Short mmCIF file of C-alpha atoms in Angstrom, two decimals:
data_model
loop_
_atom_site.label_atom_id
_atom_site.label_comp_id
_atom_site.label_asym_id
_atom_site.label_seq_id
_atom_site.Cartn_x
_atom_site.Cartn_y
_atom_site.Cartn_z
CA UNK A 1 86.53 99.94 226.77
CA UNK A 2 87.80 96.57 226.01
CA UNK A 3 89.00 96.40 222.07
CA UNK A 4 90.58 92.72 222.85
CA UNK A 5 89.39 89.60 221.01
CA UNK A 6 89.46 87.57 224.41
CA UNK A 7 86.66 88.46 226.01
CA UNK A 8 86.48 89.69 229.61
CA UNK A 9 85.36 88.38 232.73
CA UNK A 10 82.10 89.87 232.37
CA UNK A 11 81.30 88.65 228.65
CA UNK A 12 77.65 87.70 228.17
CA UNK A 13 77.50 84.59 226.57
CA UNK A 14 76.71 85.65 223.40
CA UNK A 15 79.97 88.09 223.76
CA UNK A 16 82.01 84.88 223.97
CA UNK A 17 80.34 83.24 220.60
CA UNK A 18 81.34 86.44 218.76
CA UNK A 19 84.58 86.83 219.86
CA UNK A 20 85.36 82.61 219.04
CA UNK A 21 83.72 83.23 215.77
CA UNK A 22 86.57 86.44 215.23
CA UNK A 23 88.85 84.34 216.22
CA UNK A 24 88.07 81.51 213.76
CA UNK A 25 87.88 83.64 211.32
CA UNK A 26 91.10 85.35 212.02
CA UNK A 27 92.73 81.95 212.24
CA UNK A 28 91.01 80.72 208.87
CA UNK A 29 92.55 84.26 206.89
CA UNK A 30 96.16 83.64 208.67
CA UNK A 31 96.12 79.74 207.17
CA UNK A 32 95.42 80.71 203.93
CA UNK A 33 97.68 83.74 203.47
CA UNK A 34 100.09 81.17 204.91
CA UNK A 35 99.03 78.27 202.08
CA UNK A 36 99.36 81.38 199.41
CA UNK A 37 102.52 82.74 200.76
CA UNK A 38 104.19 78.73 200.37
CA UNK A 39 102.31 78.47 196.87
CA UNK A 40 104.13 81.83 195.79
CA UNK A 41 107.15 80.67 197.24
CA UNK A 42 107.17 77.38 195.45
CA UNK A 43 105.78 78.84 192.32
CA UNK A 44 109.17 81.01 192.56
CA UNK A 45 111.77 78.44 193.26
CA UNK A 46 110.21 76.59 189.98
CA UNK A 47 110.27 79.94 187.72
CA UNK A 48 113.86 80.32 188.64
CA UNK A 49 114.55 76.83 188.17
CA UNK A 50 112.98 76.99 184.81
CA UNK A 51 114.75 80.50 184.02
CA UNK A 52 118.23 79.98 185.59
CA UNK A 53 118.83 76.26 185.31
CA UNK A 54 120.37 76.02 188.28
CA UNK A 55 120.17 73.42 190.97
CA UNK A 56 117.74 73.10 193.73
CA UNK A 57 119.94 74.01 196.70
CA UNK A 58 121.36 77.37 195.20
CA UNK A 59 117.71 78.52 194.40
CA UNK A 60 115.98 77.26 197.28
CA UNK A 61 118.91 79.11 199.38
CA UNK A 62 117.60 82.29 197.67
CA UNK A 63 113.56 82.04 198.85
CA UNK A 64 114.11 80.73 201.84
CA UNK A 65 116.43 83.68 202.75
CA UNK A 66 119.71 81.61 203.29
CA UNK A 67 121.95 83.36 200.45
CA UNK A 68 124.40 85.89 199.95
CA UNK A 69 123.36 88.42 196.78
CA UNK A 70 124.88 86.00 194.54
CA UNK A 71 121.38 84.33 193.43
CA UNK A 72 119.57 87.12 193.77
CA UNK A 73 122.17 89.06 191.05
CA UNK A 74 122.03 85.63 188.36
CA UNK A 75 118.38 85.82 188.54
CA UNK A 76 117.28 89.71 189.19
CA UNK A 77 115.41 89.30 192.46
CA UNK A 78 114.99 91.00 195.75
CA UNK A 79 116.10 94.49 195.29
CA UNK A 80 118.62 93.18 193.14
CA UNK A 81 119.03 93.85 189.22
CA UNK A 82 120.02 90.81 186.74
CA UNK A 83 123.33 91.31 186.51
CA UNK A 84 125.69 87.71 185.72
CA UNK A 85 128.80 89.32 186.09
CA UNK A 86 128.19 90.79 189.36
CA UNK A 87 126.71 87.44 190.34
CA UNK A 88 130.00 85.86 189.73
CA UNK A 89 131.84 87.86 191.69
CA UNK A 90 129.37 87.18 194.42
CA UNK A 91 129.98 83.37 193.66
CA UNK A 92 133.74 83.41 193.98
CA UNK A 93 134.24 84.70 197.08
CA UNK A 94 131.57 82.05 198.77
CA UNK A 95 132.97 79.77 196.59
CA UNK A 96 136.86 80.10 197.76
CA UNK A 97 135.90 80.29 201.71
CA UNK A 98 134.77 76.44 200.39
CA UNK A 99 130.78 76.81 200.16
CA UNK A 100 129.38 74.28 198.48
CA UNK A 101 126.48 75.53 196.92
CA UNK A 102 128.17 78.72 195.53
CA UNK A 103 130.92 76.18 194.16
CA UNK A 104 128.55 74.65 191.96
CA UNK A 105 126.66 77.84 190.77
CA UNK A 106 130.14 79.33 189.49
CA UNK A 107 130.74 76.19 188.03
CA UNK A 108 127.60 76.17 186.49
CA UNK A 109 128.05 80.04 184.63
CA UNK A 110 131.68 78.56 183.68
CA UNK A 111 130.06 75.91 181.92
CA UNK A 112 127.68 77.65 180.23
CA UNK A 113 129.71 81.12 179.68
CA UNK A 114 127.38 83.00 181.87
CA UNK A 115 128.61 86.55 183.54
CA UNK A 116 131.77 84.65 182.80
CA UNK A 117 134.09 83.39 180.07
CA UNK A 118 133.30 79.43 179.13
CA UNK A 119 135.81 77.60 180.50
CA UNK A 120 134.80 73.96 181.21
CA UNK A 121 138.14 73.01 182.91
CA UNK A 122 137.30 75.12 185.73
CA UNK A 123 133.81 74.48 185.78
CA UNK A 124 134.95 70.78 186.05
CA UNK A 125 137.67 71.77 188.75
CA UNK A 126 134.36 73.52 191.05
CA UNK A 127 132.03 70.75 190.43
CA UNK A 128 134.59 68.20 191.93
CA UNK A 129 134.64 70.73 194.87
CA UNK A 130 131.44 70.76 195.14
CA UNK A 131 130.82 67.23 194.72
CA UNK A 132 133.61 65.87 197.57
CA UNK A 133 131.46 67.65 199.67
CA UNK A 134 128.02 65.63 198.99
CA UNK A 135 126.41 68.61 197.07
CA UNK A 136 124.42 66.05 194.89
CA UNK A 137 123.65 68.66 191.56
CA UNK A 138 127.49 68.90 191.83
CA UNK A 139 127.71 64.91 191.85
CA UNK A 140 125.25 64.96 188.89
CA UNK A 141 127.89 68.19 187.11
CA UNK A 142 131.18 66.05 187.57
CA UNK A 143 129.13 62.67 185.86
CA UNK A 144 128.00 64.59 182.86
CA UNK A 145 131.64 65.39 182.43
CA UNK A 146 132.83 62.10 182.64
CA UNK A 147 129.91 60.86 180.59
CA UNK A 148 130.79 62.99 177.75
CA UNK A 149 134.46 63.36 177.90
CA UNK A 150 134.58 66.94 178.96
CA UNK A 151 137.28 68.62 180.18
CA UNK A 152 138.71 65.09 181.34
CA UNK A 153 139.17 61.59 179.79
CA UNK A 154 135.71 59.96 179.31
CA UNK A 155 135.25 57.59 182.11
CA UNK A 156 131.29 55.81 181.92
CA UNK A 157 132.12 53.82 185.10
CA UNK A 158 133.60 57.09 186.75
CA UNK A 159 130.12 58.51 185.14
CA UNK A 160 127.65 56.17 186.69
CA UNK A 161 129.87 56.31 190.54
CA UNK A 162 129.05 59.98 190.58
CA UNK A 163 125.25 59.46 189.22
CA UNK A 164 124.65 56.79 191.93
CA UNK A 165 126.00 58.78 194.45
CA UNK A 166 123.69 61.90 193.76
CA UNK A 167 120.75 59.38 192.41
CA UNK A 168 121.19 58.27 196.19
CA UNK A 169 120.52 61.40 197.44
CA UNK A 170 117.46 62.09 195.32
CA UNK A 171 118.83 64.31 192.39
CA UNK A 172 116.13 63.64 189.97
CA UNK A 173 118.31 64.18 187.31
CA UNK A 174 120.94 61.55 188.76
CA UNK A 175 118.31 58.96 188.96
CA UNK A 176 116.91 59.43 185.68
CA UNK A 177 120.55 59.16 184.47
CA UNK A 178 121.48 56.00 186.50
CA UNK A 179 117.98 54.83 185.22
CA UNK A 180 119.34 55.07 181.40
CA UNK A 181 122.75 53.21 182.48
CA UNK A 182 120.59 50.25 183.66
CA UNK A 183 118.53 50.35 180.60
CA UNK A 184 121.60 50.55 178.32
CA UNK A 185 123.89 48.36 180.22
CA UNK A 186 126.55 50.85 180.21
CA UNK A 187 128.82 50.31 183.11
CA UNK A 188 125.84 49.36 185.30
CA UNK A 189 123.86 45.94 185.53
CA UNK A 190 121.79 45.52 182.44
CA UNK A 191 118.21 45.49 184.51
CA UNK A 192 115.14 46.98 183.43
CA UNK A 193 113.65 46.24 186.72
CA UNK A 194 116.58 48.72 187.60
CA UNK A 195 116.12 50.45 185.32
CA UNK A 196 112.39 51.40 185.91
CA UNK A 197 112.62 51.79 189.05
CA UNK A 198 115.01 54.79 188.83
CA UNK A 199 112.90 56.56 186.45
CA UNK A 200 109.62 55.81 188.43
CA UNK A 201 111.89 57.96 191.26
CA UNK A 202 113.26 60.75 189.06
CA UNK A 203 109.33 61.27 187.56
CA UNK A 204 107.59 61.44 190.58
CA UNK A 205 109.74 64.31 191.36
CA UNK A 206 108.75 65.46 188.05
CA UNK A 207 111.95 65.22 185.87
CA UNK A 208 110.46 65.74 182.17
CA UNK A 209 112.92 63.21 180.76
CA UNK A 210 111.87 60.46 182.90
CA UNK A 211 108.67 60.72 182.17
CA UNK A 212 108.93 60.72 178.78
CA UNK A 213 111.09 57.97 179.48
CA UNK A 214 108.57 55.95 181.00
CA UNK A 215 106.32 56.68 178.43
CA UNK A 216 108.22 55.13 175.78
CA UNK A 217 108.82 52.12 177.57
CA UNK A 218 104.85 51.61 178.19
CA UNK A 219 104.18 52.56 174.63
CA UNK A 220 106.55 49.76 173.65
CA UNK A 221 104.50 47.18 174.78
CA UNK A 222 101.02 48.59 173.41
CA UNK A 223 100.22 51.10 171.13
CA UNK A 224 96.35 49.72 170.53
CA UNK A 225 95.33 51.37 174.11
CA UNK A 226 94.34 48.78 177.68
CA UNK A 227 96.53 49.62 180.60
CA UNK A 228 100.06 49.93 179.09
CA UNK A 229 98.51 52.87 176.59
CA UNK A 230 96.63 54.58 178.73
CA UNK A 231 99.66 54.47 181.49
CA UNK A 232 102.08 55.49 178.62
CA UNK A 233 99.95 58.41 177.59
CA UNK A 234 99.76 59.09 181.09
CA UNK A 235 103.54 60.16 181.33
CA UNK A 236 103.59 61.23 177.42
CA UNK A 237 101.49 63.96 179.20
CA UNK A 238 102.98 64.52 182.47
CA UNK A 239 106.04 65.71 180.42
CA UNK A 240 104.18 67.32 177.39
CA UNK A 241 103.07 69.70 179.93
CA UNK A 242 106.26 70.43 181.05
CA UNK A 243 107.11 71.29 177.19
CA UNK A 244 109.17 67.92 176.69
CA UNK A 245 109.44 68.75 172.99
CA UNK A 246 109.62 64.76 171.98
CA UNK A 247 106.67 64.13 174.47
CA UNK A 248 104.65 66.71 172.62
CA UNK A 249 105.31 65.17 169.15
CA UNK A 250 104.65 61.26 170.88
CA UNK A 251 101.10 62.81 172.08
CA UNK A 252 100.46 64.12 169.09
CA UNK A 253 101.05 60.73 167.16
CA UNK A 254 99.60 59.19 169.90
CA UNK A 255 96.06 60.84 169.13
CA UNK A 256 96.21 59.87 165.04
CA UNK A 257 95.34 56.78 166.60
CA UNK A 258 91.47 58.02 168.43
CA UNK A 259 88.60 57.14 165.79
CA UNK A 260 87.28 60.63 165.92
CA UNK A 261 89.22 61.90 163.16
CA UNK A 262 88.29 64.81 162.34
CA UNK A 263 88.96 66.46 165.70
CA UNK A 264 91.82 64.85 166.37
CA UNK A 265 93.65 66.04 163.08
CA UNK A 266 93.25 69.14 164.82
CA UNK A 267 94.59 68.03 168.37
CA UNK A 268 97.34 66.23 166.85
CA UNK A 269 98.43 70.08 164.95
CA UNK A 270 98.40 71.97 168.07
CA UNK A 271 100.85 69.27 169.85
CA UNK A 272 103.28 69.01 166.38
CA UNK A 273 103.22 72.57 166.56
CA UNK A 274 104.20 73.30 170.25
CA UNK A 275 106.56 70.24 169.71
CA UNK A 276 107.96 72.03 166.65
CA UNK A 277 108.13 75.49 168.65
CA UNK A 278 110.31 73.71 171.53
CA UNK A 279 112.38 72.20 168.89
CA UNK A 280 111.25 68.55 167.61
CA UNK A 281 112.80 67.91 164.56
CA UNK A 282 110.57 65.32 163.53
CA UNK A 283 107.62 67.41 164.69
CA UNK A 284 109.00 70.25 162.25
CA UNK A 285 109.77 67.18 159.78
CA UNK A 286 105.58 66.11 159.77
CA UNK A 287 104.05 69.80 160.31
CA UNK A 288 106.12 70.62 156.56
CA UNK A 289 104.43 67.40 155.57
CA UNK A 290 101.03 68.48 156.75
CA UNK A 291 101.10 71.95 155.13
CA UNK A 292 102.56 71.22 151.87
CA UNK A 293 98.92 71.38 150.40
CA UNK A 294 98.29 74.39 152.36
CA UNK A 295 101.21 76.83 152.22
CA UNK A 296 104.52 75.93 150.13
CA UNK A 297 106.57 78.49 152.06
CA UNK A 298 104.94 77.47 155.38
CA UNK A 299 106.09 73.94 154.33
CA UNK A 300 109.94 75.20 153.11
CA UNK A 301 110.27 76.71 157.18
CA UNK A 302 109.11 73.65 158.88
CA UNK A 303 111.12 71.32 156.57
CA UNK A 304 114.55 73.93 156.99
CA UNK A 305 114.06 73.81 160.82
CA UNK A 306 114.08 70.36 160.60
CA UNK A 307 116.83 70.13 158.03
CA UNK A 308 119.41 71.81 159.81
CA UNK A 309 118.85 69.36 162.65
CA UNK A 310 119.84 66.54 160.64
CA UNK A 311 116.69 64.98 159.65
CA UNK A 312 117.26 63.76 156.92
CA UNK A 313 114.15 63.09 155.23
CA UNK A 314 113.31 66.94 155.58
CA UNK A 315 117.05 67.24 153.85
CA UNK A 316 115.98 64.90 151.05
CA UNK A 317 112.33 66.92 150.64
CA UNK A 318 113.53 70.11 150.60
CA UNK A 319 115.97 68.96 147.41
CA UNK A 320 112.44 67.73 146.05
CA UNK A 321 110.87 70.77 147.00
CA UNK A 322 113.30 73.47 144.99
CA UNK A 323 113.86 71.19 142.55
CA UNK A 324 109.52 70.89 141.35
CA UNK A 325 108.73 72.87 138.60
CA UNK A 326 105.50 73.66 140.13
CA UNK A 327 107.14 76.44 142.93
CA UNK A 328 109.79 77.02 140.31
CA UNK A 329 113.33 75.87 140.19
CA UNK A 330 116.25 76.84 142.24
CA UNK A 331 118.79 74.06 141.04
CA UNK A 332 121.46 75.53 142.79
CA UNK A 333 119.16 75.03 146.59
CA UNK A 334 118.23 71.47 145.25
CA UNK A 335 121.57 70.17 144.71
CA UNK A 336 122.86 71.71 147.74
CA UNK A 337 120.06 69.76 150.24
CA UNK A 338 120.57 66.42 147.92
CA UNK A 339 124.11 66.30 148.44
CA UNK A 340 123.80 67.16 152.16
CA UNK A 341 120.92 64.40 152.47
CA UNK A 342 123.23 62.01 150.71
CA UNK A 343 125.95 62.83 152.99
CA UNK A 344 124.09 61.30 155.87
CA UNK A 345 123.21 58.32 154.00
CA UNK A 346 120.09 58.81 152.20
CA UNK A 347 119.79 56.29 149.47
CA UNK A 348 117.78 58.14 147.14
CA UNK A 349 119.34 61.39 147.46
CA UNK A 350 122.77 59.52 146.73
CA UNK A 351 121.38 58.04 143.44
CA UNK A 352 119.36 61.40 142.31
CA UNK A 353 122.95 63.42 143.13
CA UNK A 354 124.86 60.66 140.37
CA UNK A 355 122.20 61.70 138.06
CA UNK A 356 121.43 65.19 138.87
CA UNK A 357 120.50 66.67 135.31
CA UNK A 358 119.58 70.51 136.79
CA UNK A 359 120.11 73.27 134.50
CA UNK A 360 123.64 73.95 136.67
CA UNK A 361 126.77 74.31 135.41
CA UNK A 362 130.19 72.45 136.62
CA UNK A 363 131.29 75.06 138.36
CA UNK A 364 128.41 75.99 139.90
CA UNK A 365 127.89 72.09 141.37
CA UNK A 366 131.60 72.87 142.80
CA UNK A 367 130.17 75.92 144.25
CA UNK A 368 127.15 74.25 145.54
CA UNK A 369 129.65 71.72 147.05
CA UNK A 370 131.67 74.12 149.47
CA UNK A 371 128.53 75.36 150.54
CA UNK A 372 127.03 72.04 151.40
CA UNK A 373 130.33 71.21 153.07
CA UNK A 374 129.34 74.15 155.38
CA UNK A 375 126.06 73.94 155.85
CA UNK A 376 126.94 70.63 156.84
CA UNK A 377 129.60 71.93 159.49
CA UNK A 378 126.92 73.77 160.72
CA UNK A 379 124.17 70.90 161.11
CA UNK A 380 126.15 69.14 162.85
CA UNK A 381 127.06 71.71 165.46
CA UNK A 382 123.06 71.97 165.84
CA UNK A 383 122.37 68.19 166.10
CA UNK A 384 124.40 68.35 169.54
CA UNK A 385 122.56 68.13 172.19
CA UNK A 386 124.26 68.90 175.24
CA UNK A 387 121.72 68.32 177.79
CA UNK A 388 121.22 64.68 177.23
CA UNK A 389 123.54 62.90 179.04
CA UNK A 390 122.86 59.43 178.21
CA UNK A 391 121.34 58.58 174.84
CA UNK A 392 119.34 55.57 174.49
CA UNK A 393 120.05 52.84 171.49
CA UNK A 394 118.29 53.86 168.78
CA UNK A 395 115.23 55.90 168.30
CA UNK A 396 112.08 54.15 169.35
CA UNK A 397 109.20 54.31 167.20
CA UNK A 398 106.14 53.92 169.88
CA UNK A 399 103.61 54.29 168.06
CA UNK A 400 104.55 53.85 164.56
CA UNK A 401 100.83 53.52 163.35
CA UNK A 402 100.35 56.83 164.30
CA UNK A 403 102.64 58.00 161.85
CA UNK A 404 101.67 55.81 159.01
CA UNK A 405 97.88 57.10 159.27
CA UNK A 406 98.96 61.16 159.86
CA UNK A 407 100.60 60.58 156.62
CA UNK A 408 97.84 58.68 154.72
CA UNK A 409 95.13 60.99 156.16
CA UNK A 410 97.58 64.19 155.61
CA UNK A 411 98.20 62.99 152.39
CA UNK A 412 95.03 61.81 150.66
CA UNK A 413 92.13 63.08 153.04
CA UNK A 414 93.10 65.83 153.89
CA UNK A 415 93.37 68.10 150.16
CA UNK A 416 89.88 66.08 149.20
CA UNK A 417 88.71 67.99 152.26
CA UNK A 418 90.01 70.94 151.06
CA UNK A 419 87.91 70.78 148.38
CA UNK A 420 84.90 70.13 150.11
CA UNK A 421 85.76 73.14 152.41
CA UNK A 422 87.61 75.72 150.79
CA UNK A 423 88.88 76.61 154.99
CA UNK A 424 89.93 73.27 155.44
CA UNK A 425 90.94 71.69 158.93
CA UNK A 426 90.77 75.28 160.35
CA UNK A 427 87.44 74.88 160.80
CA UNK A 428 88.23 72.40 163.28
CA UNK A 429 90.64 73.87 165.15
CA UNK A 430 88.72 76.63 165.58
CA UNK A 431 85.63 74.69 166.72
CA UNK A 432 87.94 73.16 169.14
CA UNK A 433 89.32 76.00 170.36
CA UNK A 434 92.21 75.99 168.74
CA UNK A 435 92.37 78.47 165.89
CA UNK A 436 96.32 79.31 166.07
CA UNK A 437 97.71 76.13 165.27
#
């Protein structure tokens, strides 16, 4: 008895059909365990990516089965358990016999303190290793340093060298910082042609910042809609979905500006929110504004978050906040958040703070001092960001309008609505599918 799928020499005809339709069919189910095997393997590289933060080569060594148990240790798979420490070791020994790769992922958990004490000198000193060799996310490593003066003497030209020489090599995150250097004119041509054209590359490999980048720039020249709108919207979104917390918080403003109000308060609440959950100061800033009808102590979270960011208009407004008879006075929190607000230059809070007529005694307002001073120690330690390497002139308002019509709407609409409907713009949300926003 013949059990092969190739058919004898004395196959009927039909025989021959059945066993080219087997074999079609066998060919068809190895193809697409083959297309779901590389869409597993991709959809791994990019949760480790996401999860480890390290560069393409060292994770791509590890699912392609190129690695020692180094990578498999930092990020718990295989057969391996998470374990940093043990990672390290596994990363300095490939690292000393000169491998590249493993140079740049110890220098990477000495930068960050992972498995490892922090010690940016040496994570410097293995990036530079790394980088002599061509490794380009170790290129990319040694121009952040010289970018922001770590562990050596702040050099922008060295900076930009080392960018171009990974942006070269298609490190997304080198082009999108020789990109800003163009932009900024900062010891690179000031092009925008240049410019643009290195953030076109470093989003089309999907680096978040990039596209937000180029989303900006399109929003700049029209907020009203036509093609620059609808292409700025277009990367707004790209890096949204990527949770680019300032690209949430742009879409968001972005859709005060539809006609269709009603829905799109809600649609505008669920992208503040996930902006504020990633982080977005000014997302935190306008949710506290949006909820200050709703729930006080929702409002007091959103506006703290914000506050200890260094927005300052959240500083100011929580000073309002415990200062308003209405949720009862805590003079002692009021003066605190005026002084810090006037600290970083906010007019009003500066004048209110010469005037301050609290029920507070001297020594308390010296009390209330020292802890401002600290508080303020401690915003500023959070308002450091330390993965933006090159921080554009200013903060661009794109669409401004936006803004000015959440705040109307929020304002004055919004509580006469409340009224109306005693559930409010939950309604909505839920209607929209969005009840949790």
């Amino acid at each position: 008895m013949n059990n092969s799928l190739i058919p004898s020499k004395h196959s009927t005809p039909s025989g021959w059909t059945a066993s080219a339709v087997m074999l079609f069919v066998a060919f068809i189910l190895t193809a697409l365990q083959c297309c779901e095997n590389q869409s597993a393997t991709r959809s791994n590289i990019q949760r480790a990516k996401n999860y480890a933060g390290m560069d393409d080569d060292g994770v791509k060594m590890l699912y392609y089965g190129k690695t020692a148990p180094g990578e498999q240790y930092w990020l718990g798979a295989g057969n391996k358990v998470k374990d940093k420490e043990e990672a390290v070791r596994w990363f300095q020994q490939s690292a000393w016999r000169g491998e590249a790769n493993a140079q740049f992922n110890l220098g990477h958990a000495y930068r960050t303190g992972q498995g490892v004490q922090r010690n940016e000198r040496e994570a410097v000193r293995l990036f530079r290793a790394a980088a002599e060799q061509g490794l380009a996310a170790a290129q990319n490593g040694l121009g952040y340093a010289y970018w922001n003066g770590q562990s050596v003497i702040e050099n922008k030209r060295e900076a930009v060298r080392w960018f171009r020489a990974a942006a070269e090599q298609g490190d997304a995150n080198a082009q999108f910082n020789l990109g800003q250097a163009h932009w900024n004119g900062v010891e690179a041509s000031h092009d925008t042609d240049e410019a643009m054209r290195w953030y076109h590359k470093a989003a089309s490999q999907g680096q978040a910042d990039a596209q937000f980048r180029l989303g900006e720039v399109h929003g700049l020249n029209s907020f009203h809609g036509g093609v620059s709108g609808r292409e700025a919207m277009r990367w707004l979104r790209k890096a949204a979905d990527q949770g680019h917390a300032q690209a949430q918080f742009e879409v968001g403003r972005y859709i005060w500006l539809k006609p269709a109000f009603y829905l799109s308060t809600c649609r505008t609440l669920r992208w503040y929110s996930k902006a504020a959950q990633n982080g977005s100061a000014s997302a935190q800033y306008w949710l506290g504004s949006l909820t200050d009808w709703q729930d006080h102590y929702e409002e007091l979270r959103w506006y703290r978050k914000a506050a200890y960011q260094g927005h300052v208009s959240a500083q100011y407004n929580l000073a309002e906040e415990y200062g308003d008879a209405y949720y009862g006075h805590d003079d002692h929190e009021a003066y605190i958040w005026l002084y810090i607000a006037a600290a970083n230059g906010h007019s009003e809070a500066r004048s209110e703070l010469d005037t301050f007529s609290g029920d507070i005694s001297a020594d308390e307002i010296m009390l209330a001092q020292k802890e401002a001073e600290r508080r303020l120690k401690e915003i500023d330690r959070h308002k450091t960001d330390e993965n933006s390497i090159v921080i554009a002139d200013g903060s661009i308002d794109t669409f401004v309008w936006g803004s000015v019509f959440g705040c109307v709407f929020g304002k004055v609409w919004l509580p006469i609505r409340k009224i109306w409907n005693p559930v409010g713009v939950d309604i909505a949300c839920w209607a929209s599918g969005n009840g949790n926003w």
